[in-house]
XYZ file of C-alpha atoms in Angstrom:
337
model
C -16.452 6.878 13.886
C -19.827 7.749 12.343
C -21.701 7.658 9.108
C -23.520 10.878 8.151
C -24.632 13.125 5.306
C -22.326 15.892 4.410
C -22.476 18.585 1.595
C -20.910 17.775 -1.741
C -17.573 19.760 -1.757
C -16.738 22.406 -4.418
C -13.437 21.897 -6.131
C -10.827 24.699 -5.849
C -9.061 26.167 -8.893
C -6.525 23.293 -9.131
C -8.823 20.490 -7.951
C -11.391 18.153 -9.451
C -14.627 16.630 -8.045
C -14.763 12.898 -8.095
C -17.829 10.640 -7.822
C -16.199 7.959 -5.627
C -17.547 4.544 -6.618
C -15.147 2.352 -4.569
C -12.585 2.829 -1.904
C -10.157 0.279 -0.463
C -9.718 0.012 3.284
C -6.120 0.194 4.374
C -4.499 -0.420 7.754
C -3.488 3.179 7.695
C -7.188 4.012 7.928
C -7.295 2.254 11.261
C -4.288 4.285 12.429
C -6.059 7.419 11.363
C -9.128 6.301 13.289
C -7.026 5.484 16.339
C -4.925 8.662 15.879
C -1.996 6.672 17.140
C 0.770 7.919 14.828
C 3.035 10.768 15.806
C 1.649 12.716 12.885
C -0.966 15.531 13.313
C -4.408 14.526 11.955
C -7.223 16.674 10.810
C -10.153 16.363 13.216
C -12.833 15.397 12.264
C -11.614 13.809 9.095
C -13.205 11.677 6.315
C -10.948 8.614 5.988
C -9.893 6.673 2.936
C -7.128 6.995 0.413
C -7.781 4.326 -2.161
C -10.757 5.984 -3.843
C -11.596 5.145 -7.489
C -14.244 7.020 -9.384
C -15.298 9.317 -12.202
C -14.470 12.996 -12.591
C -17.684 15.083 -12.564
C -16.295 18.633 -12.283
C -13.121 20.523 -12.319
C -11.649 23.790 -11.062
C -11.079 26.882 -13.134
C -7.317 26.185 -13.519
C -7.522 22.571 -14.430
C -6.865 22.492 -18.184
C -7.598 19.506 -20.453
C -3.941 19.398 -21.293
C -3.300 18.096 -17.697
C -4.773 14.772 -18.762
C -7.813 15.098 -16.529
C -11.232 15.773 -17.815
C -14.893 15.252 -16.840
C -15.862 11.622 -17.386
C -12.345 10.291 -16.766
C -11.611 7.379 -14.407
C -9.237 8.490 -11.681
C -8.057 7.540 -8.211
C -7.297 9.350 -4.961
C -4.018 8.133 -3.446
C -2.424 8.709 -0.004
C -0.511 11.814 -1.322
C -3.166 14.306 -1.906
C -0.795 17.224 -2.792
C 2.806 18.393 -2.522
C 4.588 21.715 -2.969
C 6.253 20.821 -6.277
C 9.316 23.040 -5.647
C 11.234 21.675 -2.573
C 14.477 19.591 -3.078
C 12.482 16.369 -2.702
C 9.683 17.308 -5.123
C 12.306 18.396 -7.687
C 13.902 14.918 -7.447
C 10.754 12.925 -7.865
C 10.707 12.179 -4.123
C 7.491 14.010 -3.470
C 6.492 11.587 -0.741
C 9.253 13.253 1.437
C 7.834 16.762 0.897
C 7.295 18.545 4.224
C 4.195 20.210 2.877
C 2.571 17.098 1.668
C -1.106 16.691 2.386
C -2.418 13.177 3.023
C -5.794 11.885 1.865
C -7.931 10.643 4.740
C -5.537 11.981 7.273
C -4.621 15.721 6.877
C -7.405 16.296 4.346
C -10.761 14.529 3.832
C -10.390 11.286 1.896
C -12.447 8.784 -0.145
C -14.862 7.244 2.277
C -17.569 9.406 0.823
C -19.541 9.520 -2.440
C -18.102 12.795 -3.671
C -14.558 13.993 -2.885
C -12.223 16.700 -4.165
C -8.703 15.952 -5.171
C -5.679 17.803 -6.451
C -5.630 17.381 -10.265
C -1.851 17.008 -10.396
C -1.750 14.115 -8.001
C -4.657 11.825 -8.953
C -3.906 8.438 -10.562
C -5.430 7.897 -14.001
C -7.046 4.781 -15.390
C -7.857 4.414 -19.120
C -11.639 4.401 -19.293
C -11.534 2.846 -22.797
C -10.056 -0.364 -21.348
C -13.092 -1.059 -19.249
C -11.245 -0.872 -15.993
C -13.079 -2.486 -13.038
C -12.670 0.249 -10.430
C -13.362 -2.067 -7.443
C -10.354 -4.103 -8.441
C -8.368 -0.970 -9.352
C -8.810 0.823 -5.958
C -6.259 -1.239 -3.987
C -3.515 -0.408 -6.462
C -3.730 3.239 -5.318
C -2.028 2.519 -2.015
C -1.381 -1.142 -1.435
C -0.157 -1.831 -4.960
C 1.937 1.348 -5.195
C 3.506 0.829 -1.800
C 4.614 -2.802 -2.371
C 5.706 -2.213 -5.913
C 7.989 0.569 -4.808
C 9.171 -1.525 -1.871
C 10.224 -4.336 -4.143
C 12.164 -1.796 -6.220
C 13.810 -0.525 -3.056
C 14.865 -4.165 -2.266
C 17.018 -4.213 -5.316
C 16.194 -7.942 -5.736
C 16.705 -9.090 -9.293
C 14.924 -11.663 -11.420
C 15.659 -15.165 -10.243
C 16.382 -14.088 -6.650
C 14.314 -14.604 -3.415
C 12.215 -12.177 -1.548
C 10.457 -12.783 1.680
C 7.093 -11.071 2.210
C 6.069 -10.701 5.859
C 2.333 -10.242 6.228
C 1.865 -11.820 2.747
C -1.751 -12.883 3.399
C -3.157 -9.370 3.876
C -4.079 -6.616 1.475
C -0.519 -5.292 0.808
C 0.965 -8.887 0.865
C -1.484 -10.270 -1.636
C -0.359 -7.647 -4.101
C 3.312 -7.837 -3.234
C 3.364 -11.592 -3.991
C 1.939 -10.951 -7.423
C 4.199 -8.066 -8.253
C 7.182 -10.003 -7.132
C 6.196 -12.928 -9.302
C 5.697 -10.602 -12.283
C 9.166 -9.156 -11.639
C 10.652 -12.610 -11.815
C 11.315 -13.178 -8.146
C 10.887 -16.306 -5.997
C 8.433 -15.564 -3.229
C 8.623 -16.762 0.337
C 5.342 -15.846 2.059
C 5.217 -15.388 5.823
C 1.995 -15.006 7.725
C -0.195 -16.928 10.191
C -2.887 -19.527 9.674
C -3.892 -22.076 6.904
C -6.376 -19.690 5.172
C -3.685 -17.164 4.597
C -1.345 -19.888 3.507
C -3.837 -21.173 0.940
C -4.343 -17.639 -0.408
C -0.600 -16.956 -0.688
C 0.018 -20.189 -2.587
C -2.759 -19.422 -4.936
C -1.328 -16.022 -5.754
C 2.125 -17.468 -6.595
C 4.215 -17.894 -3.407
C 6.498 -20.906 -3.737
C 6.774 -21.380 0.046
C 4.577 -20.463 2.982
C 6.061 -20.147 6.454
C 3.391 -20.037 9.165
C 4.737 -18.026 12.065
C 1.998 -19.494 14.306
C 3.344 -23.089 13.897
C 6.979 -22.525 12.992
C 9.389 -23.668 15.688
C 12.324 -21.707 14.223
C 11.145 -19.042 11.796
C 14.674 -17.879 10.975
C 15.754 -21.380 9.976
C 12.566 -22.102 8.088
C 12.884 -18.926 5.884
C 16.503 -19.716 5.126
C 15.723 -23.274 4.228
C 13.203 -22.004 1.745
C 15.978 -20.715 -0.559
C 17.823 -23.111 -2.787
C 21.272 -22.627 -1.187
C 19.956 -22.079 2.396
C 21.472 -18.642 2.650
C 18.140 -16.759 2.967
C 16.267 -14.305 0.727
C 17.928 -11.404 -1.025
C 15.156 -9.065 -0.015
C 12.571 -8.876 2.767
C 9.428 -6.753 2.711
C 8.094 -6.076 6.218
C 4.363 -5.382 5.841
C 3.105 -6.699 9.199
C 1.212 -4.478 11.656
C 3.155 -5.824 14.640
C 6.729 -5.212 15.937
C 8.260 -8.707 16.273
C 8.849 -9.357 12.527
C 10.987 -6.142 12.444
C 13.219 -7.636 15.018
C 13.558 -10.988 13.227
C 14.301 -10.015 9.606
C 18.014 -9.345 9.843
C 18.401 -12.819 11.233
C 17.292 -14.583 7.992
C 17.986 -12.054 5.235
C 20.948 -13.118 3.040
C 24.308 -11.360 3.537
C 24.436 -8.238 1.427
C 20.599 -8.477 1.360
C 18.074 -5.701 2.048
C 15.286 -5.441 4.621
C 12.657 -3.039 3.560
C 10.415 -1.589 6.302
C 6.932 -0.685 5.018
C 4.374 -1.570 7.755
C 4.214 1.048 10.517
C 2.998 -0.561 13.758
C 2.285 2.209 16.299
C 5.225 2.827 18.675
C 7.240 0.001 17.099
C 11.116 0.101 16.893
C 13.568 -1.632 14.703
C 16.727 -3.168 16.310
C 19.526 -5.294 14.941
C 22.906 -6.593 16.063
C 25.446 -4.007 14.914
C 28.327 -6.423 14.339
C 26.320 -8.982 12.378
C 24.738 -6.156 10.295
C 28.127 -4.708 9.464
C 30.125 -7.836 8.642
C 27.273 -9.244 6.559
C 26.624 -5.934 4.895
C 22.970 -6.065 5.496
C 20.924 -2.992 4.440
C 17.811 -1.836 6.339
C 15.748 0.854 4.733
C 12.309 2.441 4.871
C 10.049 2.665 1.828
C 7.117 5.071 1.910
C 4.348 4.794 -0.752
C 5.951 6.015 -4.049
C 6.118 8.848 -6.566
C 3.793 9.501 -9.409
C 5.904 7.596 -11.874
C 5.896 4.587 -9.553
C 2.079 4.878 -9.625
C 2.045 4.810 -13.427
C 4.176 1.682 -13.447
C 2.127 -0.041 -10.609
C -1.081 0.670 -12.561
C 0.516 -0.689 -15.756
C 1.085 -4.141 -14.107
C -2.652 -4.077 -13.119
C -3.879 -3.146 -16.640
C -1.801 -5.936 -18.172
C -3.511 -8.392 -15.907
C -0.306 -9.260 -13.912
C -1.680 -8.279 -10.543
C -5.188 -8.237 -9.019
C -6.007 -7.956 -5.260
C -8.484 -10.644 -4.004
C -11.073 -8.006 -2.970
C -14.155 -8.352 -0.789
C -16.637 -5.568 -1.489
C -18.606 -4.245 1.474
C -20.999 -1.264 2.219
C -20.191 1.911 3.950
C -21.987 0.668 7.095
C -19.537 -2.283 7.302
C -16.244 -0.351 7.624
C -16.418 -0.767 11.406
C -16.433 -4.561 11.028
C -13.521 -4.389 8.600
C -11.504 -2.465 11.259
C -12.387 -5.199 13.773
C -11.041 -7.812 11.419
C -7.793 -5.758 11.030
C -7.361 -5.580 14.850
C -7.714 -9.329 15.119
C -5.431 -10.005 12.166
C -8.224 -11.817 10.257
C -7.989 -9.894 6.934
C -7.187 -11.977 3.943
C -6.808 -9.928 0.703
C -8.346 -6.424 0.538
C -11.706 -5.013 1.623
C -13.160 -2.419 -0.804
C -16.122 -0.212 0.054
C -18.942 0.242 -2.335
C -19.907 3.926 -1.660
C -23.454 3.299 -2.859
C -24.211 0.823 -0.156
């Protein structure tokens, strides 16, 4: 990893040039740095996929009618572009497009002061509402991902959801989205600092896996009837929680896998999974309508990541904190520093 001066890119016909002001730092960026996913990565690559900034130029085919113009506030998400015509794109499942390009992974991302992005895939923020772009940046991946995951859990207002990895960047937003959606939140993470943060953001119960003698029993006991949560969001960057979740999810409940620890596997007892009608599914970012909805929660003041703003030279230290599981909330890079 290195920090250096590069030329300002020129937008293609269907692209826009964005002056990136802030970019969130995601655990995916660490995977990109380590190149430890079974997914081909551009080399070298500029990382980052939570870039928020201002449009300063646009390509020849980007019309004002597309809703993107010079001076607009926009964001660069994980999905940089898709084909628009495959069976998945046609069904608003563009995250499954085999031709998808990924910001900060297969194309250069937002850890730079100026970046190009596909006009059809950028997120849009209403400039007239005075959006704080440092606070908005984490919505572009962390917010979108957990909001979509909560929808995939099918948990309804008044029901319980367990959020594993609740103290981190995704978890801090997941807790707030879940509360805004009328759900009871059981936060699972390690250490008192994360516990304090989770409670402050709206979790009703905090289960510390570092001190719990029986995590499965403790999670079940956190529900009013002792039967366990209706949904589980697995956000943790380690494998063990993926093996535990079916043990405490309620019968006919749903376990949603979101975190992607390198080389990890999911296993479950077949008999128990069948007779209790437990669902286990993956949830991968979200589509463009999910993004609109996730941003709407933010604009209404219902969610806000606890951000820590750092300079570009500090990204390495953020990655160190991720490796040691010390991140509480979300780090956001100020590209001017």
